[in-house]
C-alpha cells in the first residue's frame, strides 16, 4: 500500500480542494497571494467587486482551512495569505499522478 496516499493526508487535501472549489475563493486566494500583505475586507471587496457579506463568508471558509490568516487591527480584521500553507499545498496533478507531494504540516 506504499502507492496509496495515507488517509489523513488525503482528508487534509480534500478539505483544501473543497475550500477552493468556488471561483470566488480562488480569486481571493490569488489576490491575497499576489499582494503579499494583510488587507481589510473593504480592500478585497473593492478589488473583486462583490458584496462585503459575500467576501466575508468566503474568507471564513478560507480561514477555516488556514489558507488565509486573520489579524486583528484595532476593531478591524485584516486577512493575509498563509505562506506556510501555500508552500505545502500540492498541485492536483502531483496527487493524482502519484508524484511526490509536500506533506501537510501543523502550519497548514
Short mmCIF file of C-alpha atoms in Angstrom, two decimals:
data_model
loop_
_atom_site.label_atom_id
_atom_site.label_comp_id
_atom_site.label_asym_id
_atom_site.label_seq_id
_atom_site.Cartn_x
_atom_site.Cartn_y
_atom_site.Cartn_z
CA UNK A 1 0.00 0.00 0.00
CA UNK A 2 3.01 2.31 -0.33
CA UNK A 3 1.49 3.73 -3.50
CA UNK A 4 -1.74 4.77 -1.75
CA UNK A 5 -1.88 8.22 -0.21
CA UNK A 6 -2.45 7.86 3.53
CA UNK A 7 -6.00 8.64 4.71
CA UNK A 8 -5.10 11.59 6.95
CA UNK A 9 -3.20 13.36 4.16
CA UNK A 10 -5.99 12.58 1.70
CA UNK A 11 -8.56 14.09 4.08
CA UNK A 12 -6.45 17.22 4.51
CA UNK A 13 -6.04 17.65 0.76
CA UNK A 14 -9.76 17.04 0.22
CA UNK A 15 -10.64 19.82 2.68
CA UNK A 16 -8.27 22.16 0.84
CA UNK A 17 -9.69 21.28 -2.55
CA UNK A 18 -13.25 21.76 -1.21
CA UNK A 19 -12.27 25.21 0.06
CA UNK A 20 -11.00 26.10 -3.41
CA UNK A 21 -13.99 24.60 -5.22
CA UNK A 22 -15.52 28.04 -5.64
CA UNK A 23 -14.20 30.55 -8.19
CA UNK A 24 -14.58 33.49 -5.80
CA UNK A 25 -12.43 31.78 -3.18
CA UNK A 26 -9.80 31.04 -5.83
CA UNK A 27 -9.86 34.74 -6.76
CA UNK A 28 -9.48 35.79 -3.12
CA UNK A 29 -6.55 33.44 -2.53
CA UNK A 30 -4.86 34.59 -5.74
CA UNK A 31 -5.40 38.26 -4.90
CA UNK A 32 -4.02 37.92 -1.38
CA UNK A 33 -1.07 35.83 -2.58
CA UNK A 34 -0.15 38.34 -5.28
CA UNK A 35 -0.27 41.28 -2.89
CA UNK A 36 1.52 39.51 -0.02
CA UNK A 37 0.27 41.82 2.72
CA UNK A 38 -2.62 41.92 5.17
CA UNK A 39 -5.75 43.51 3.68
CA UNK A 40 -9.07 44.66 5.03
CA UNK A 41 -12.31 43.14 3.80
CA UNK A 42 -13.04 46.50 2.19
CA UNK A 43 -9.91 46.29 0.05
CA UNK A 44 -10.81 42.78 -1.08
CA UNK A 45 -14.42 43.82 -1.77
CA UNK A 46 -13.24 46.75 -3.88
CA UNK A 47 -10.86 44.56 -5.89
CA UNK A 48 -13.42 41.81 -6.56
CA UNK A 49 -16.50 43.98 -6.92
CA UNK A 50 -18.60 41.77 -4.66
CA UNK A 51 -20.74 42.44 -1.62
CA UNK A 52 -18.99 42.61 1.74
CA UNK A 53 -21.12 39.80 3.15
CA UNK A 54 -20.18 37.52 0.25
CA UNK A 55 -16.47 38.20 0.65
CA UNK A 56 -16.70 37.73 4.41
CA UNK A 57 -18.39 34.36 4.00
CA UNK A 58 -15.69 33.18 1.61
CA UNK A 59 -12.94 34.47 3.91
CA UNK A 60 -14.46 32.47 6.77
CA UNK A 61 -14.16 29.25 4.76
CA UNK A 62 -10.61 30.07 3.71
CA UNK A 63 -9.56 30.81 7.29
CA UNK A 64 -11.06 27.51 8.49
CA UNK A 65 -8.60 25.57 6.31
CA UNK A 66 -5.85 28.10 7.08
CA UNK A 67 -5.21 29.24 3.50
CA UNK A 68 -5.89 32.71 4.86
CA UNK A 69 -4.92 34.07 8.26
CA UNK A 70 -6.80 36.82 10.08
CA UNK A 71 -5.11 39.53 12.12
CA UNK A 72 -6.97 41.94 14.40
CA UNK A 73 -6.08 45.58 13.68
CA UNK A 74 -7.89 47.72 16.22
CA UNK A 75 -11.56 46.94 15.70
CA UNK A 76 -10.98 45.69 12.15
CA UNK A 77 -9.69 42.40 10.85
CA UNK A 78 -7.10 42.07 8.13
CA UNK A 79 -6.57 38.98 6.04
CA UNK A 80 -3.39 37.62 4.52
CA UNK A 81 -2.30 34.53 2.69
CA UNK A 82 -0.80 31.79 4.84
CA UNK A 83 2.56 31.28 3.14
CA UNK A 84 3.27 28.12 5.15
CA UNK A 85 0.04 26.53 3.96
CA UNK A 86 0.57 27.53 0.36
CA UNK A 87 4.06 26.01 0.47
CA UNK A 88 2.67 22.61 1.47
CA UNK A 89 -0.33 22.68 -0.88
CA UNK A 90 0.20 20.11 -3.62
CA UNK A 91 -0.86 20.59 -7.15
CA UNK A 92 -3.78 18.41 -8.09
CA UNK A 93 -1.63 16.87 -10.80
CA UNK A 94 1.02 15.82 -8.26
CA UNK A 95 -1.53 13.98 -6.13
CA UNK A 96 -3.49 12.39 -8.97
CA UNK A 97 -0.43 11.34 -10.94
CA UNK A 98 1.35 9.85 -7.92
CA UNK A 99 4.20 12.34 -7.94
CA UNK A 100 5.75 13.26 -4.61
CA UNK A 101 3.68 15.95 -2.96
CA UNK A 102 4.54 18.02 0.10
CA UNK A 103 3.41 16.61 3.42
CA UNK A 104 0.92 18.82 5.28
CA UNK A 105 2.44 20.36 8.38
CA UNK A 106 0.86 21.75 11.52
CA UNK A 107 1.07 25.22 9.98
CA UNK A 108 -1.41 24.19 7.30
#
